[in-house]
Tab-separated table of C-alpha atoms in Angstrom:
chain	number	residue	atom	x	y	z
A	26	UNK	CA	6.334	-25.038	-13.421
A	27	UNK	CA	8.322	-22.075	-12.153
A	28	UNK	CA	12.089	-22.183	-11.898
A	29	UNK	CA	13.432	-21.013	-8.553
A	30	UNK	CA	16.910	-20.662	-7.108
A	31	UNK	CA	18.326	-19.205	-3.920
A	32	UNK	CA	21.953	-18.265	-4.221
A	33	UNK	CA	22.071	-16.449	-0.910
A	34	UNK	CA	20.083	-16.282	2.307
A	35	UNK	CA	20.580	-13.822	5.123
A	36	UNK	CA	22.612	-14.331	8.275
A	37	UNK	CA	21.319	-12.796	11.518
A	38	UNK	CA	23.542	-10.469	13.499
A	39	UNK	CA	22.398	-9.233	16.891
A	40	UNK	CA	18.769	-9.995	16.051
A	41	UNK	CA	18.344	-6.882	13.906
A	42	UNK	CA	20.725	-6.724	10.965
A	43	UNK	CA	21.032	-9.413	8.322
A	44	UNK	CA	23.641	-9.432	5.589
A	45	UNK	CA	24.235	-11.273	2.341
A	46	UNK	CA	27.264	-13.266	1.264
A	47	UNK	CA	27.990	-13.884	-2.445
A	48	UNK	CA	27.154	-17.443	-3.381
A	49	UNK	CA	30.341	-17.843	-5.403
A	50	UNK	CA	32.341	-17.307	-2.221
A	51	UNK	CA	30.861	-20.524	-0.909
A	52	UNK	CA	30.911	-22.657	-4.046
A	53	UNK	CA	30.230	-26.282	-3.301
A	54	UNK	CA	28.719	-25.748	0.134
A	55	UNK	CA	25.511	-24.170	1.467
A	56	UNK	CA	25.420	-20.408	1.897
A	57	UNK	CA	25.404	-19.100	5.496
A	58	UNK	CA	21.948	-18.456	6.898
A	59	UNK	CA	20.179	-20.656	4.343
A	60	UNK	CA	17.801	-21.750	7.122
A	61	UNK	CA	16.131	-18.320	6.865
A	62	UNK	CA	14.851	-19.045	3.351
A	63	UNK	CA	12.914	-21.928	1.893
A	64	UNK	CA	12.031	-22.450	-1.763
A	65	UNK	CA	9.769	-19.416	-1.894
A	66	UNK	CA	9.831	-17.646	1.492
A	67	UNK	CA	12.278	-15.953	3.843
A	68	UNK	CA	11.672	-15.197	7.514
A	69	UNK	CA	13.705	-12.733	9.572
A	70	UNK	CA	13.285	-12.662	13.344
A	71	UNK	CA	13.201	-8.886	13.838
A	72	UNK	CA	11.111	-6.734	16.213
A	73	UNK	CA	8.506	-4.257	14.948
A	74	UNK	CA	10.062	-1.325	13.152
A	75	UNK	CA	11.113	-0.116	9.725
A	76	UNK	CA	13.680	-2.062	7.703
A	77	UNK	CA	15.678	-1.586	4.527
A	78	UNK	CA	15.796	-4.665	2.313
A	79	UNK	CA	18.440	-5.061	-0.386
A	80	UNK	CA	17.936	-7.944	-2.777
A	81	UNK	CA	19.969	-9.295	-5.667
A	82	UNK	CA	18.004	-11.234	-8.267
A	83	UNK	CA	19.148	-13.271	-11.236
A	84	UNK	CA	20.801	-16.583	-12.074
A	85	UNK	CA	22.404	-18.691	-14.787
A	86	UNK	CA	19.207	-18.622	-16.818
A	87	UNK	CA	16.856	-15.733	-17.558
A	88	UNK	CA	14.695	-14.919	-14.536
A	89	UNK	CA	11.801	-12.756	-13.411
A	90	UNK	CA	11.400	-12.208	-9.670
A	91	UNK	CA	8.879	-10.358	-7.538
A	92	UNK	CA	8.679	-9.993	-3.759
A	93	UNK	CA	5.713	-9.589	-1.465
A	94	UNK	CA	5.661	-9.601	2.299
A	95	UNK	CA	3.751	-9.504	5.542
A	96	UNK	CA	0.020	-9.287	4.831
A	97	UNK	CA	0.186	-9.741	1.038
A	98	UNK	CA	1.910	-6.402	0.427
A	99	UNK	CA	3.579	-6.003	-2.963
A	100	UNK	CA	7.112	-4.830	-2.218
A	101	UNK	CA	9.010	-5.395	-5.467
A	102	UNK	CA	7.355	-5.675	-8.897
A	103	UNK	CA	8.424	-8.507	-11.172
A	104	UNK	CA	12.021	-7.734	-12.127
A	105	UNK	CA	13.577	-9.431	-15.152
A	106	UNK	CA	17.251	-10.391	-15.265
A	107	UNK	CA	18.912	-11.781	-18.415
A	108	UNK	CA	20.759	-15.089	-18.173
A	109	UNK	CA	23.963	-14.752	-16.185
A	110	UNK	CA	23.192	-11.252	-14.889
A	111	UNK	CA	22.417	-9.952	-11.389
A	112	UNK	CA	20.200	-6.969	-10.612
A	113	UNK	CA	20.121	-5.196	-7.254
A	114	UNK	CA	16.986	-3.569	-5.884
A	115	UNK	CA	16.216	-2.000	-2.500
A	116	UNK	CA	13.026	-1.125	-0.670
A	117	UNK	CA	11.928	-0.186	2.829
A	118	UNK	CA	9.262	-2.158	4.687
A	119	UNK	CA	7.174	-1.495	7.777
A	120	UNK	CA	6.982	-4.385	10.273
A	121	UNK	CA	4.196	-4.085	12.820
A	122	UNK	CA	1.641	-5.951	14.915
A	123	UNK	CA	-1.010	-6.587	13.691
A	124	UNK	CA	0.840	-6.964	10.400
A	125	UNK	CA	-2.253	-6.263	8.290
A	126	UNK	CA	-5.498	-4.550	9.212
A	127	UNK	CA	-5.292	-2.888	12.665
A	128	UNK	CA	-8.363	-4.723	13.959
A	129	UNK	CA	-7.377	-8.025	12.327
A	130	UNK	CA	-5.249	-10.942	13.553
A	131	UNK	CA	-1.730	-10.237	14.771
A	132	UNK	CA	-0.063	-12.353	12.098
A	133	UNK	CA	3.405	-13.832	12.532
A	134	UNK	CA	6.218	-12.052	14.404
A	135	UNK	CA	9.156	-10.731	12.416
A	136	UNK	CA	9.490	-10.024	8.713
A	137	UNK	CA	8.155	-12.552	6.214
A	138	UNK	CA	8.952	-12.217	2.536
A	139	UNK	CA	7.557	-14.305	-0.312
A	140	UNK	CA	9.526	-14.773	-3.512
A	141	UNK	CA	7.383	-14.901	-6.642
A	142	UNK	CA	7.414	-14.081	-10.306
A	143	UNK	CA	7.254	-16.157	-13.473
A	144	UNK	CA	10.843	-17.408	-13.100
A	145	UNK	CA	12.091	-16.371	-9.653
A	146	UNK	CA	15.776	-16.389	-8.738
A	147	UNK	CA	16.972	-14.838	-5.491
A	148	UNK	CA	20.734	-14.318	-5.542
A	149	UNK	CA	21.230	-12.233	-2.406
A	150	UNK	CA	19.431	-10.482	0.417
A	151	UNK	CA	20.308	-8.074	3.191
A	152	UNK	CA	17.961	-6.624	5.825
A	153	UNK	CA	18.972	-3.758	8.121
A	154	UNK	CA	17.067	-1.413	10.394
A	155	UNK	CA	16.174	1.768	8.506
A	156	UNK	CA	17.725	4.855	10.068
A	157	UNK	CA	16.172	7.758	8.189
A	158	UNK	CA	13.109	6.363	6.455
A	159	UNK	CA	10.087	8.514	5.801
A	160	UNK	CA	6.729	6.907	6.473
A	161	UNK	CA	3.583	7.183	4.395
A	162	UNK	CA	0.719	6.400	6.764
A	163	UNK	CA	-2.570	5.325	5.213
A	164	UNK	CA	-5.861	6.028	6.952
A	165	UNK	CA	-8.722	4.410	5.092
A	166	UNK	CA	-11.227	1.630	4.579
A	167	UNK	CA	-11.392	-1.730	2.791
A	168	UNK	CA	-10.581	-0.204	-0.598
A	169	UNK	CA	-7.217	0.893	0.809
A	170	UNK	CA	-6.289	-1.747	3.396
A	171	UNK	CA	-4.009	-4.780	3.325
A	172	UNK	CA	-6.696	-7.291	2.371
A	173	UNK	CA	-6.021	-10.689	4.001
A	174	UNK	CA	-7.073	-12.960	1.142
A	175	UNK	CA	-7.434	-13.391	-2.603
A	176	UNK	CA	-8.913	-12.125	-4.797
A	177	UNK	CA	-9.266	-8.897	-2.811
A	178	UNK	CA	-6.617	-6.186	-2.685
A	179	UNK	CA	-6.614	-2.580	-1.475
A	180	UNK	CA	-4.630	0.060	-3.336
A	181	UNK	CA	-2.559	0.672	-0.222
A	182	UNK	CA	-1.465	-2.968	-0.384
A	183	UNK	CA	0.003	-2.379	-3.838
A	184	UNK	CA	1.555	1.051	-3.223
A	185	UNK	CA	4.854	-0.181	-1.652
A	186	UNK	CA	6.061	-1.731	-4.927
A	187	UNK	CA	6.259	1.774	-6.410
A	188	UNK	CA	8.619	3.053	-3.714
A	189	UNK	CA	12.356	2.649	-3.352
A	190	UNK	CA	14.551	2.534	-0.259
A	191	UNK	CA	13.937	5.463	2.080
A	192	UNK	CA	10.129	5.575	1.997
A	193	UNK	CA	7.865	2.941	3.518
A	194	UNK	CA	4.096	2.477	3.682
A	195	UNK	CA	2.462	1.978	7.081
A	196	UNK	CA	-1.022	0.922	6.050
A	197	UNK	CA	-3.473	1.485	8.908
A	198	UNK	CA	-6.561	1.327	6.706
A	199	UNK	CA	-9.211	-1.023	8.076
A	200	UNK	CA	-12.262	-2.686	6.544
A	201	UNK	CA	-15.651	-1.188	7.319
A	202	UNK	CA	-14.409	2.077	8.806
A	203	UNK	CA	-15.997	5.499	8.437
A	204	UNK	CA	-14.633	8.817	9.662
A	205	UNK	CA	-16.770	8.295	12.780
A	206	UNK	CA	-15.545	4.792	13.612
A	207	UNK	CA	-11.918	5.506	12.687
A	208	UNK	CA	-11.740	8.386	15.132
A	209	UNK	CA	-13.634	6.469	17.814
A	210	UNK	CA	-11.775	3.149	17.804
A	211	UNK	CA	-8.637	3.171	20.025
A	212	UNK	CA	-7.003	0.626	17.714
A	213	UNK	CA	-7.165	3.117	14.874
A	214	UNK	CA	-6.617	6.895	15.064
A	215	UNK	CA	-5.519	6.850	18.711
A	216	UNK	CA	-2.867	4.297	17.715
A	217	UNK	CA	-1.750	5.942	14.473
A	218	UNK	CA	-1.475	9.537	15.626
A	219	UNK	CA	1.342	9.038	18.189
A	220	UNK	CA	3.419	7.218	15.550
A	221	UNK	CA	3.499	10.195	13.177
A	222	UNK	CA	6.856	11.951	13.033
A	223	UNK	CA	7.741	15.331	11.538
A	224	UNK	CA	7.844	15.029	7.770
A	225	UNK	CA	5.745	11.872	7.527
A	226	UNK	CA	2.871	11.832	5.059
A	227	UNK	CA	-0.603	10.760	6.149
A	228	UNK	CA	-2.990	9.925	3.312
A	229	UNK	CA	-6.648	9.910	4.372
A	230	UNK	CA	-9.322	8.210	2.243
A	231	UNK	CA	-12.514	7.646	4.237
A	232	UNK	CA	-15.951	7.866	2.614
A	233	UNK	CA	-17.312	4.489	1.518
A	234	UNK	CA	-18.728	3.694	4.960
A	235	UNK	CA	-19.938	7.176	5.900
A	236	UNK	CA	-23.358	6.199	4.559
A	237	UNK	CA	-25.266	7.771	7.443
A	238	UNK	CA	-22.858	10.571	8.339
A	239	UNK	CA	-24.286	14.062	7.869
A	240	UNK	CA	-22.240	16.684	6.069
A	241	UNK	CA	-21.359	18.764	9.133
A	242	UNK	CA	-20.083	15.718	11.017
A	243	UNK	CA	-18.187	14.402	8.012
A	244	UNK	CA	-16.493	17.752	7.463
A	245	UNK	CA	-15.628	18.098	11.158
A	246	UNK	CA	-14.144	14.591	11.247
A	247	UNK	CA	-11.906	15.316	8.271
A	248	UNK	CA	-10.768	18.541	9.907
A	249	UNK	CA	-10.006	16.644	13.134
A	250	UNK	CA	-7.800	14.203	11.233
A	251	UNK	CA	-6.002	17.030	9.427
A	252	UNK	CA	-5.379	18.910	12.674
A	253	UNK	CA	-4.149	15.767	14.427
A	254	UNK	CA	-1.577	15.087	11.713
A	255	UNK	CA	-0.309	18.659	11.744
A	256	UNK	CA	-0.014	18.692	15.526
A	257	UNK	CA	2.459	15.815	15.194
A	258	UNK	CA	4.459	17.622	12.513
A	259	UNK	CA	3.192	15.395	9.711
A	260	UNK	CA	1.849	16.335	6.291
A	261	UNK	CA	-1.834	15.458	5.791
A	262	UNK	CA	-3.004	14.569	2.297
A	263	UNK	CA	-6.723	14.198	1.631
A	264	UNK	CA	-7.692	11.548	-0.926
A	265	UNK	CA	-11.128	11.394	-2.513
A	266	UNK	CA	-12.530	7.821	-2.637
A	267	UNK	CA	-12.177	5.438	-5.555
A	268	UNK	CA	-15.362	5.162	-7.593
A	269	UNK	CA	-17.764	2.266	-7.462
A	270	UNK	CA	-18.085	0.528	-10.807
A	271	UNK	CA	-21.725	1.505	-11.317
A	272	UNK	CA	-22.504	2.597	-14.858
A	273	UNK	CA	-25.394	4.796	-15.928
A	274	UNK	CA	-27.287	3.966	-19.109
A	275	UNK	CA	-25.179	6.479	-21.053
A	276	UNK	CA	-21.948	4.602	-20.240
A	277	UNK	CA	-20.726	7.082	-17.632
A	278	UNK	CA	-20.410	6.916	-13.858
A	279	UNK	CA	-22.448	10.084	-13.376
A	280	UNK	CA	-24.619	8.849	-10.524
A	281	UNK	CA	-24.579	8.993	-6.738
A	282	UNK	CA	-23.735	5.326	-6.218
A	283	UNK	CA	-20.597	5.455	-8.348
A	284	UNK	CA	-19.475	8.856	-7.096
A	285	UNK	CA	-20.025	8.298	-3.374
A	286	UNK	CA	-23.022	10.466	-2.581
A	287	UNK	CA	-24.630	8.979	0.524
A	288	UNK	CA	-28.290	8.511	1.412
A	289	UNK	CA	-28.415	11.921	3.088
A	290	UNK	CA	-27.225	13.586	-0.093
A	291	UNK	CA	-23.699	14.182	1.199
A	292	UNK	CA	-21.307	14.367	-1.751
A	293	UNK	CA	-18.193	12.940	-0.101
A	294	UNK	CA	-15.661	13.872	-2.799
A	295	UNK	CA	-17.030	17.441	-2.911
A	296	UNK	CA	-16.701	17.816	0.869
A	297	UNK	CA	-13.160	16.448	0.784
A	298	UNK	CA	-12.207	18.906	-1.951
A	299	UNK	CA	-13.758	21.726	0.062
A	300	UNK	CA	-11.890	20.831	3.263
A	301	UNK	CA	-8.626	20.489	1.340
A	302	UNK	CA	-9.051	23.960	-0.143
A	303	UNK	CA	-10.153	25.576	3.124
A	304	UNK	CA	-7.373	23.993	5.220
A	305	UNK	CA	-4.706	24.227	2.482
A	306	UNK	CA	-4.187	20.474	2.431
A	307	UNK	CA	-2.763	18.670	-0.627
A	308	UNK	CA	-5.513	16.804	-2.468
A	309	UNK	CA	-5.331	13.598	-4.480
A	310	UNK	CA	-8.574	13.479	-6.440
A	311	UNK	CA	-8.722	9.718	-6.787
A	312	UNK	CA	-12.439	9.895	-7.538
A	313	UNK	CA	-11.769	11.856	-10.713
A	314	UNK	CA	-8.769	9.717	-11.663
A	315	UNK	CA	-10.513	6.379	-11.181
A	316	UNK	CA	-13.689	7.642	-12.875
A	317	UNK	CA	-11.691	8.538	-15.966
A	318	UNK	CA	-9.955	5.167	-16.022
A	319	UNK	CA	-13.094	3.088	-15.476
A	320	UNK	CA	-15.061	5.006	-18.102
A	321	UNK	CA	-12.204	4.686	-20.603
A	322	UNK	CA	-12.256	0.889	-20.191
A	323	UNK	CA	-16.021	0.694	-20.507
A	324	UNK	CA	-18.596	-1.630	-19.027
A	325	UNK	CA	-16.791	-4.850	-19.938
A	326	UNK	CA	-13.151	-3.800	-19.759
A	327	UNK	CA	-13.497	-2.273	-16.294
A	328	UNK	CA	-14.716	-5.530	-14.759
A	329	UNK	CA	-11.107	-6.702	-14.398
A	330	UNK	CA	-10.351	-3.803	-12.038
A	331	UNK	CA	-13.025	-4.907	-9.588
A	332	UNK	CA	-14.364	-8.235	-8.380
A	333	UNK	CA	-17.373	-8.105	-10.660
A	334	UNK	CA	-16.868	-11.551	-12.121
A	335	UNK	CA	-15.516	-13.210	-8.975
A	336	UNK	CA	-17.954	-11.884	-6.377
A	337	UNK	CA	-20.399	-9.515	-8.120
A	338	UNK	CA	-18.561	-6.820	-6.201
A	339	UNK	CA	-18.227	-3.419	-7.885
A	340	UNK	CA	-16.720	-1.641	-4.892
A	341	UNK	CA	-13.636	-3.675	-3.997
A	342	UNK	CA	-10.702	-4.070	-6.341
A	343	UNK	CA	-8.783	-7.012	-7.705
A	344	UNK	CA	-4.985	-7.082	-7.582
A	345	UNK	CA	-5.022	-5.618	-11.079
A	346	UNK	CA	-7.345	-2.802	-10.083
A	347	UNK	CA	-5.563	-2.058	-6.823
A	348	UNK	CA	-2.234	-1.953	-8.654
A	349	UNK	CA	-3.605	0.452	-11.248
A	350	UNK	CA	-5.100	2.699	-8.572
A	351	UNK	CA	-1.891	2.626	-6.519
A	352	UNK	CA	-0.113	3.777	-9.667
A	353	UNK	CA	-2.447	6.762	-9.848
A	354	UNK	CA	-1.594	7.633	-6.236
A	355	UNK	CA	2.118	7.236	-7.012
A	356	UNK	CA	1.807	9.643	-9.929
A	357	UNK	CA	0.048	12.244	-7.766
A	358	UNK	CA	2.667	11.959	-5.016
A	359	UNK	CA	5.349	12.774	-7.573
A	360	UNK	CA	3.403	15.466	-9.429
A	361	UNK	CA	2.600	17.284	-6.189
A	362	UNK	CA	6.199	16.926	-4.950
A	363	UNK	CA	5.061	15.059	-1.850
A	364	UNK	CA	7.881	12.516	-2.197
A	365	UNK	CA	11.255	12.934	-3.905
A	366	UNK	CA	11.177	11.596	-7.463
A	367	UNK	CA	14.243	9.464	-6.798
A	368	UNK	CA	12.371	7.412	-4.196
A	369	UNK	CA	9.643	6.341	-6.645
A	370	UNK	CA	9.654	3.583	-9.245
A	371	UNK	CA	8.152	4.817	-12.487
A	372	UNK	CA	6.694	2.594	-15.194
């Protein structure tokens, strides 16, 4: 059974800002705002927007606390605190409606956080509206999106845990979308594009569902997305798709199914690389990165990254796989100087 303690909950001020009060200042009586947190959740009645969250974890005994929120987004990786010590961490979170996939259910209003970990202990929390946060928008499919239920997870769902205060992830990836449907659905690109501000990053990974898209159309759609981001003052980043776990007899992924070559012979990663070079767009070659990782783990070891055992699914990732792939994206964002190193959690 997990140990859990809440030393502090947040108090609402003017419906937007929430602040923490040290538990020791209220020894012997409940902390103010305790009604906002239960044993393992906290709810803050805030409108859609971007919020900075400052948490203090730790307690009298050794603890290990993680935080997720909204539609199963990982916001803070498990953080260990020795007995009697407190550790402060901060992150920035995007609150929106719908809170998960753009074409999915609206979810619950406000900001919902879930306290987890092997020995969770929340000692303080403060939520304030972010004033100068930079957004990382994600445009993608089911391998990227905020998946609504276990055991599925998109890499975009795991990316927030690698970011510190000042950068948030606005994940507008949606299951089943191709470049054609993403551009054509008013809930998707027509909704995302007006939200982009100068300096925001927009990561685009669309390929898995472009099974019947010809090369000219696919290329044109990518160029339309790039142009739309730049017109808003944002920074487009093209991302090649994660591989399917489909091994050839020689133990490699050197086949069209694994490497996203569609039935018309369109090599999606190759087209993405070509558009990135022609339009001078930063490229994250996630196809190459995930191929190397899957092949290094082998036929058996790589099953844990996907839902092979759970659902005979070699396209969609488990939490473990999505976390590993989000780490690859994090590394590329730093290497290519797309985000300041100080805003990224390493290791």
